[in-house]
Amino acid sequence: FILVSAALAYFAFTAFEGATVDYLTVEQATDQTPTAADRQVGVIGKLVEDSYVRDADGITAYFSLVDEDGVNELDITYKGEIGQVFFNDHSEIILQGQKLVDGSFNADNLTVRCPSKYLTEAEQAEIDAQNNGNPLAPPYQPDYFDKEA
């Protein structure tokens, strides 16, 4: 009974450990060593303006993320569909994948968090003041998707 219980506990621990993803800032991801092939890490950052380029195949995208202070950049490669909704310079992008030996990041999963849903009233008032009361642009910018490598 003890041997079976120990084996089940070991399998549960290894399954849980393999399913967890550590999320890093762009700065932490740039400082990290390459990720092991069987591990994934998450990275959270903002899109660098004019960095999005889609490959001719229509599936592969290359872009860069920057951290909150705008100092550290991380080059990203992502293969998969990217919707136009909310993909802009103000959106927070959440990735899961591996950091490669060359320092870039190969993303397997991409999630875009809509910034307007997570702004406080003070942050929204500041954005409105910066726009001088003009209405905000739509939450997507089709010009990102017209660029091809």
PDB file of N, CA and C in Angstrom, residues 2-77:
ATOM      1  N   ILE A   2       1.917   1.256   0.805  1.00  0.00           N
ATOM      2  CA  ILE A   2       2.816   2.410   0.892  1.00  0.00           C
ATOM      3  C   ILE A   2       3.531   2.625  -0.439  1.00  0.00           C
ATOM      4  N   LEU A   3       3.951   1.559  -1.082  1.00  0.00           N
ATOM      5  CA  LEU A   3       4.639   1.657  -2.364  1.00  0.00           C
ATOM      6  C   LEU A   3       3.709   2.230  -3.445  1.00  0.00           C
ATOM      7  N   VAL A   4       2.478   1.791  -3.495  1.00  0.00           N
ATOM      8  CA  VAL A   4       1.507   2.301  -4.471  1.00  0.00           C
ATOM      9  C   VAL A   4       1.203   3.769  -4.190  1.00  0.00           C
ATOM     10  N   SER A   5       1.042   4.128  -2.929  1.00  0.00           N
ATOM     11  CA  SER A   5       0.770   5.523  -2.558  1.00  0.00           C
ATOM     12  C   SER A   5       1.942   6.421  -2.949  1.00  0.00           C
ATOM     13  N   ALA A   6       3.159   5.958  -2.703  1.00  0.00           N
ATOM     14  CA  ALA A   6       4.340   6.739  -3.058  1.00  0.00           C
ATOM     15  C   ALA A   6       4.441   6.906  -4.575  1.00  0.00           C
ATOM     16  N   ALA A   7       4.144   5.864  -5.318  1.00  0.00           N
ATOM     17  CA  ALA A   7       4.196   5.949  -6.779  1.00  0.00           C
ATOM     18  C   ALA A   7       3.152   6.929  -7.301  1.00  0.00           C
ATOM     19  N   LEU A   8       1.942   6.887  -6.762  1.00  0.00           N
ATOM     20  CA  LEU A   8       0.898   7.824  -7.179  1.00  0.00           C
ATOM     21  C   LEU A   8       1.270   9.264  -6.830  1.00  0.00           C
ATOM     22  N   ALA A   9       1.837   9.468  -5.653  1.00  0.00           N
ATOM     23  CA  ALA A   9       2.263  10.812  -5.256  1.00  0.00           C
ATOM     24  C   ALA A   9       3.359  11.320  -6.179  1.00  0.00           C
ATOM     25  N   TYR A  10       4.303  10.459  -6.548  1.00  0.00           N
ATOM     26  CA  TYR A  10       5.381  10.845  -7.463  1.00  0.00           C
ATOM     27  C   TYR A  10       4.827  11.233  -8.834  1.00  0.00           C
ATOM     28  N   PHE A  11       3.926  10.440  -9.380  1.00  0.00           N
ATOM     29  CA  PHE A  11       3.337  10.742 -10.685  1.00  0.00           C
ATOM     30  C   PHE A  11       2.516  12.026 -10.651  1.00  0.00           C
ATOM     31  N   ALA A  12       1.792  12.256  -9.562  1.00  0.00           N
ATOM     32  CA  ALA A  12       1.022  13.491  -9.426  1.00  0.00           C
ATOM     33  C   ALA A  12       1.955  14.697  -9.365  1.00  0.00           C
ATOM     34  N   PHE A  13       3.041  14.581  -8.630  1.00  0.00           N
ATOM     35  CA  PHE A  13       4.003  15.672  -8.526  1.00  0.00           C
ATOM     36  C   PHE A  13       4.645  15.979  -9.869  1.00  0.00           C
ATOM     37  N   THR A  14       5.089  14.969 -10.599  1.00  0.00           N
ATOM     38  CA  THR A  14       5.736  15.208 -11.890  1.00  0.00           C
ATOM     39  C   THR A  14       4.751  15.755 -12.920  1.00  0.00           C
ATOM     40  N   ALA A  15       3.502  15.304 -12.883  1.00  0.00           N
ATOM     41  CA  ALA A  15       2.494  15.830 -13.814  1.00  0.00           C
ATOM     42  C   ALA A  15       2.201  17.289 -13.503  1.00  0.00           C
ATOM     43  N   PHE A  16       2.091  17.636 -12.235  1.00  0.00           N
ATOM     44  CA  PHE A  16       1.818  19.016 -11.854  1.00  0.00           C
ATOM     45  C   PHE A  16       2.991  19.920 -12.206  1.00  0.00           C
ATOM     46  N   GLU A  17       4.202  19.465 -11.936  1.00  0.00           N
ATOM     47  CA  GLU A  17       5.394  20.272 -12.219  1.00  0.00           C
ATOM     48  C   GLU A  17       5.547  20.504 -13.723  1.00  0.00           C
ATOM     49  N   GLY A  18       5.247  19.513 -14.535  1.00  0.00           N
ATOM     50  CA  GLY A  18       5.360  19.654 -15.985  1.00  0.00           C
ATOM     51  C   GLY A  18       4.285  20.548 -16.578  1.00  0.00           C
ATOM     52  N   ALA A  19       3.173  20.701 -15.887  1.00  0.00           N
ATOM     53  CA  ALA A  19       2.066  21.505 -16.408  1.00  0.00           C
ATOM     54  C   ALA A  19       2.143  22.968 -15.976  1.00  0.00           C
ATOM     55  N   THR A  20       3.026  23.303 -15.058  1.00  0.00           N
ATOM     56  CA  THR A  20       3.115  24.681 -14.598  1.00  0.00           C
ATOM     57  C   THR A  20       4.015  25.495 -15.516  1.00  0.00           C
ATOM     58  N   VAL A  21       3.695  26.769 -15.630  1.00  0.00           N
ATOM     59  CA  VAL A  21       4.470  27.692 -16.454  1.00  0.00           C
ATOM     60  C   VAL A  21       4.860  28.875 -15.581  1.00  0.00           C
ATOM     61  N   ASP A  22       6.140  29.174 -15.517  1.00  0.00           N
ATOM     62  CA  ASP A  22       6.619  30.345 -14.796  1.00  0.00           C
ATOM     63  C   ASP A  22       6.536  31.548 -15.720  1.00  0.00           C
ATOM     64  N   TYR A  23       5.899  32.635 -15.262  1.00  0.00           N
ATOM     65  CA  TYR A  23       5.776  33.837 -16.069  1.00  0.00           C
ATOM     66  C   TYR A  23       6.857  34.832 -15.681  1.00  0.00           C
ATOM     67  N   LEU A  24       7.495  35.398 -16.694  1.00  0.00           N
ATOM     68  CA  LEU A  24       8.607  36.312 -16.510  1.00  0.00           C
ATOM     69  C   LEU A  24       8.315  37.650 -17.172  1.00  0.00           C
ATOM     70  N   THR A  25       8.970  38.686 -16.684  1.00  0.00           N
ATOM     71  CA  THR A  25       8.939  39.957 -17.388  1.00  0.00           C
ATOM     72  C   THR A  25       9.924  39.862 -18.555  1.00  0.00           C
ATOM     73  N   VAL A  26       9.896  40.828 -19.441  1.00  0.00           N
ATOM     74  CA  VAL A  26      10.834  40.830 -20.568  1.00  0.00           C
ATOM     75  C   VAL A  26      12.267  40.898 -20.051  1.00  0.00           C
ATOM     76  N   GLU A  27      12.502  41.696 -19.024  1.00  0.00           N
ATOM     77  CA  GLU A  27      13.847  41.809 -18.451  1.00  0.00           C
ATOM     78  C   GLU A  27      14.329  40.460 -17.911  1.00  0.00           C
ATOM     79  N   GLN A  28      13.480  39.757 -17.182  1.00  0.00           N
ATOM     80  CA  GLN A  28      13.855  38.455 -16.644  1.00  0.00           C
ATOM     81  C   GLN A  28      14.095  37.451 -17.768  1.00  0.00           C
ATOM     82  N   ALA A  29      13.283  37.510 -18.818  1.00  0.00           N
ATOM     83  CA  ALA A  29      13.436  36.578 -19.938  1.00  0.00           C
ATOM     84  C   ALA A  29      14.728  36.831 -20.701  1.00  0.00           C
ATOM     85  N   THR A  30      15.132  38.087 -20.854  1.00  0.00           N
ATOM     86  CA  THR A  30      16.383  38.375 -21.557  1.00  0.00           C
ATOM     87  C   THR A  30      17.588  37.914 -20.749  1.00  0.00           C
ATOM     88  N   ASP A  31      17.472  37.932 -19.428  1.00  0.00           N
ATOM     89  CA  ASP A  31      18.579  37.505 -18.569  1.00  0.00           C
ATOM     90  C   ASP A  31      18.638  35.995 -18.387  1.00  0.00           C
ATOM     91  N   GLN A  32      17.556  35.293 -18.699  1.00  0.00           N
ATOM     92  CA  GLN A  32      17.477  33.856 -18.461  1.00  0.00           C
ATOM     93  C   GLN A  32      18.282  33.076 -19.502  1.00  0.00           C
ATOM     94  N   THR A  33      18.772  31.933 -19.087  1.00  0.00           N
ATOM     95  CA  THR A  33      19.457  31.024 -20.009  1.00  0.00           C
ATOM     96  C   THR A  33      18.415  30.342 -20.888  1.00  0.00           C
ATOM     97  N   PRO A  34      18.827  29.731 -21.994  1.00  0.00           N
ATOM     98  CA  PRO A  34      17.865  29.042 -22.870  1.00  0.00           C
ATOM     99  C   PRO A  34      17.046  28.003 -22.095  1.00  0.00           C
ATOM    100  N   THR A  35      15.814  27.858 -22.496  1.00  0.00           N
ATOM    101  CA  THR A  35      14.879  26.951 -21.842  1.00  0.00           C
ATOM    102  C   THR A  35      15.115  25.520 -22.310  1.00  0.00           C
ATOM    103  N   ALA A  36      14.989  24.584 -21.396  1.00  0.00           N
ATOM    104  CA  ALA A  36      15.098  23.171 -21.757  1.00  0.00           C
ATOM    105  C   ALA A  36      13.967  22.806 -22.714  1.00  0.00           C
ATOM    106  N   ALA A  37      14.212  21.830 -23.563  1.00  0.00           N
ATOM    107  CA  ALA A  37      13.251  21.459 -24.610  1.00  0.00           C
ATOM    108  C   ALA A  37      11.914  20.987 -24.037  1.00  0.00           C
ATOM    109  N   ASP A  38      11.907  20.417 -22.842  1.00  0.00           N
ATOM    110  CA  ASP A  38      10.672  19.903 -22.263  1.00  0.00           C
ATOM    111  C   ASP A  38       9.996  20.895 -21.316  1.00  0.00           C
ATOM    112  N   ARG A  39      10.488  22.122 -21.240  1.00  0.00           N
ATOM    113  CA  ARG A  39       9.946  23.142 -20.337  1.00  0.00           C
ATOM    114  C   ARG A  39       9.418  24.322 -21.124  1.00  0.00           C
ATOM    115  N   GLN A  40       8.422  25.002 -20.586  1.00  0.00           N
ATOM    116  CA  GLN A  40       7.912  26.230 -21.160  1.00  0.00           C
ATOM    117  C   GLN A  40       7.942  27.323 -20.114  1.00  0.00           C
ATOM    118  N   VAL A  41       8.166  28.542 -20.573  1.00  0.00           N
ATOM    119  CA  VAL A  41       8.069  29.715 -19.713  1.00  0.00           C
ATOM    120  C   VAL A  41       7.104  30.689 -20.370  1.00  0.00           C
ATOM    121  N   GLY A  42       6.575  31.571 -19.568  1.00  0.00           N
ATOM    122  CA  GLY A  42       5.693  32.605 -20.065  1.00  0.00           C
ATOM    123  C   GLY A  42       6.392  33.944 -20.013  1.00  0.00           C
ATOM    124  N   VAL A  43       6.054  34.820 -20.938  1.00  0.00           N
ATOM    125  CA  VAL A  43       6.602  36.169 -20.977  1.00  0.00           C
ATOM    126  C   VAL A  43       5.448  37.139 -21.167  1.00  0.00           C
ATOM    127  N   ILE A  44       5.490  38.234 -20.405  1.00  0.00           N
ATOM    128  CA  ILE A  44       4.460  39.261 -20.500  1.00  0.00           C
ATOM    129  C   ILE A  44       5.140  40.569 -20.856  1.00  0.00           C
ATOM    130  N   GLY A  45       4.648  41.238 -21.897  1.00  0.00           N
ATOM    131  CA  GLY A  45       5.213  42.515 -22.302  1.00  0.00           C
ATOM    132  C   GLY A  45       4.294  43.240 -23.259  1.00  0.00           C
ATOM    133  N   LYS A  46       4.779  44.375 -23.765  1.00  0.00           N
ATOM    134  CA  LYS A  46       4.009  45.174 -24.717  1.00  0.00           C
ATOM    135  C   LYS A  46       4.697  45.158 -26.064  1.00  0.00           C
ATOM    136  N   LEU A  47       3.916  45.244 -27.114  1.00  0.00           N
ATOM    137  CA  LEU A  47       4.418  45.219 -28.477  1.00  0.00           C
ATOM    138  C   LEU A  47       5.264  46.461 -28.753  1.00  0.00           C
ATOM    139  N   VAL A  48       6.430  46.257 -29.364  1.00  0.00           N
ATOM    140  CA  VAL A  48       7.279  47.374 -29.789  1.00  0.00           C
ATOM    141  C   VAL A  48       6.679  47.941 -31.070  1.00  0.00           C
ATOM    142  N   GLU A  49       6.521  49.238 -31.094  1.00  0.00           N
ATOM    143  CA  GLU A  49       5.902  49.894 -32.244  1.00  0.00           C
ATOM    144  C   GLU A  49       6.650  49.574 -33.527  1.00  0.00           C
ATOM    145  N   ASP A  50       5.914  49.250 -34.574  1.00  0.00           N
ATOM    146  CA  ASP A  50       6.438  48.946 -35.909  1.00  0.00           C
ATOM    147  C   ASP A  50       7.360  47.726 -35.943  1.00  0.00           C
ATOM    148  N   SER A  51       7.237  46.820 -34.976  1.00  0.00           N
ATOM    149  CA  SER A  51       8.098  45.632 -34.974  1.00  0.00           C
ATOM    150  C   SER A  51       7.404  44.414 -35.569  1.00  0.00           C
ATOM    151  N   TYR A  52       6.084  44.466 -35.741  1.00  0.00           N
ATOM    152  CA  TYR A  52       5.344  43.305 -36.218  1.00  0.00           C
ATOM    153  C   TYR A  52       5.539  43.128 -37.717  1.00  0.00           C
ATOM    154  N   VAL A  53       6.031  41.942 -38.109  1.00  0.00           N
ATOM    155  CA  VAL A  53       6.187  41.587 -39.521  1.00  0.00           C
ATOM    156  C   VAL A  53       5.667  40.175 -39.693  1.00  0.00           C
ATOM    157  N   ARG A  54       4.794  39.993 -40.668  1.00  0.00           N
ATOM    158  CA  ARG A  54       4.254  38.663 -40.942  1.00  0.00           C
ATOM    159  C   ARG A  54       5.001  38.084 -42.136  1.00  0.00           C
ATOM    160  N   ASP A  55       5.365  36.823 -42.034  1.00  0.00           N
ATOM    161  CA  ASP A  55       6.070  36.126 -43.101  1.00  0.00           C
ATOM    162  C   ASP A  55       5.126  35.919 -44.285  1.00  0.00           C
ATOM    163  N   ALA A  56       5.688  35.641 -45.440  1.00  0.00           N
ATOM    164  CA  ALA A  56       4.893  35.442 -46.658  1.00  0.00           C
ATOM    165  C   ALA A  56       3.942  34.253 -46.532  1.00  0.00           C
ATOM    166  N   ASP A  57       4.238  33.296 -45.643  1.00  0.00           N
ATOM    167  CA  ASP A  57       3.348  32.140 -45.480  1.00  0.00           C
ATOM    168  C   ASP A  57       2.038  32.499 -44.775  1.00  0.00           C
ATOM    169  N   GLY A  58       1.961  33.698 -44.199  1.00  0.00           N
ATOM    170  CA  GLY A  58       0.747  34.155 -43.537  1.00  0.00           C
ATOM    171  C   GLY A  58       0.541  33.598 -42.145  1.00  0.00           C
ATOM    172  N   ILE A  59       1.375  32.702 -41.710  1.00  0.00           N
ATOM    173  CA  ILE A  59       1.229  32.061 -40.409  1.00  0.00           C
ATOM    174  C   ILE A  59       2.321  32.508 -39.436  1.00  0.00           C
ATOM    175  N   THR A  60       3.545  32.669 -39.916  1.00  0.00           N
ATOM    176  CA  THR A  60       4.673  33.016 -39.057  1.00  0.00           C
ATOM    177  C   THR A  60       4.735  34.525 -38.862  1.00  0.00           C
ATOM    178  N   ALA A  61       4.868  34.940 -37.609  1.00  0.00           N
ATOM    179  CA  ALA A  61       4.966  36.360 -37.280  1.00  0.00           C
ATOM    180  C   ALA A  61       6.233  36.605 -36.478  1.00  0.00           C
ATOM    181  N   TYR A  62       6.854  37.739 -36.739  1.00  0.00           N
ATOM    182  CA  TYR A  62       8.038  38.175 -36.012  1.00  0.00           C
ATOM    183  C   TYR A  62       7.726  39.542 -35.416  1.00  0.00           C
ATOM    184  N   PHE A  63       8.000  39.699 -34.136  1.00  0.00           N
ATOM    185  CA  PHE A  63       7.786  40.986 -33.486  1.00  0.00           C
ATOM    186  C   PHE A  63       8.641  41.039 -32.231  1.00  0.00           C
ATOM    187  N   SER A  64       8.640  42.164 -31.572  1.00  0.00           N
ATOM    188  CA  SER A  64       9.410  42.340 -30.351  1.00  0.00           C
ATOM    189  C   SER A  64       8.497  42.813 -29.237  1.00  0.00           C
ATOM    190  N   LEU A  65       8.838  42.399 -28.026  1.00  0.00           N
ATOM    191  CA  LEU A  65       8.139  42.857 -26.831  1.00  0.00           C
ATOM    192  C   LEU A  65       9.090  43.714 -26.009  1.00  0.00           C
ATOM    193  N   VAL A  66       8.526  44.648 -25.299  1.00  0.00           N
ATOM    194  CA  VAL A  66       9.297  45.515 -24.423  1.00  0.00           C
ATOM    195  C   VAL A  66       8.667  45.458 -23.037  1.00  0.00           C
ATOM    196  N   ASP A  67       9.486  45.671 -22.010  1.00  0.00           N
ATOM    197  CA  ASP A  67       8.950  45.648 -20.658  1.00  0.00           C
ATOM    198  C   ASP A  67       8.349  47.011 -20.313  1.00  0.00           C
ATOM    199  N   GLU A  68       7.840  47.136 -19.104  1.00  0.00           N
ATOM    200  CA  GLU A  68       7.135  48.349 -18.683  1.00  0.00           C
ATOM    201  C   GLU A  68       7.978  49.608 -18.804  1.00  0.00           C
ATOM    202  N   ASP A  69       9.263  49.525 -18.457  1.00  0.00           N
ATOM    203  CA  ASP A  69      10.091  50.728 -18.519  1.00  0.00           C
ATOM    204  C   ASP A  69      10.646  50.994 -19.913  1.00  0.00           C
ATOM    205  N   GLY A  70      10.407  50.101 -20.855  1.00  0.00           N
ATOM    206  CA  GLY A  70      10.811  50.325 -22.239  1.00  0.00           C
ATOM    207  C   GLY A  70      12.286  50.144 -22.512  1.00  0.00           C
ATOM    208  N   VAL A  71      13.020  49.522 -21.606  1.00  0.00           N
ATOM    209  CA  VAL A  71      14.469  49.376 -21.761  1.00  0.00           C
ATOM    210  C   VAL A  71      14.820  48.060 -22.445  1.00  0.00           C
ATOM    211  N   ASN A  72      14.274  46.971 -21.978  1.00  0.00           N
ATOM    212  CA  ASN A  72      14.620  45.644 -22.484  1.00  0.00           C
ATOM    213  C   ASN A  72      13.665  45.200 -23.580  1.00  0.00           C
ATOM    214  N   GLU A  73      14.235  44.644 -24.663  1.00  0.00           N
ATOM    215  CA  GLU A  73      13.441  44.115 -25.767  1.00  0.00           C
ATOM    216  C   GLU A  73      13.740  42.639 -25.944  1.00  0.00           C
ATOM    217  N   LEU A  74      12.724  41.902 -26.376  1.00  0.00           N
ATOM    218  CA  LEU A  74      12.869  40.479 -26.632  1.00  0.00           C
ATOM    219  C   LEU A  74      12.257  40.187 -27.996  1.00  0.00           C
ATOM    220  N   ASP A  75      13.040  39.580 -28.894  1.00  0.00           N
ATOM    221  CA  ASP A  75      12.555  39.207 -30.223  1.00  0.00           C
ATOM    222  C   ASP A  75      11.732  37.932 -30.120  1.00  0.00           C
ATOM    223  N   ILE A  76      10.581  37.931 -30.788  1.00  0.00           N
ATOM    224  CA  ILE A  76       9.624  36.834 -30.701  1.00  0.00           C
ATOM    225  C   ILE A  76       9.373  36.260 -32.088  1.00  0.00           C
ATOM    226  N   THR A  77       9.254  34.939 -32.157  1.00  0.00           N
ATOM    227  CA  THR A  77       8.776  34.251 -33.358  1.00  0.00           C
ATOM    228  C   THR A  77       7.546  33.452 -32.941  1.00  0.00           C
TER     229      THR A  77
END
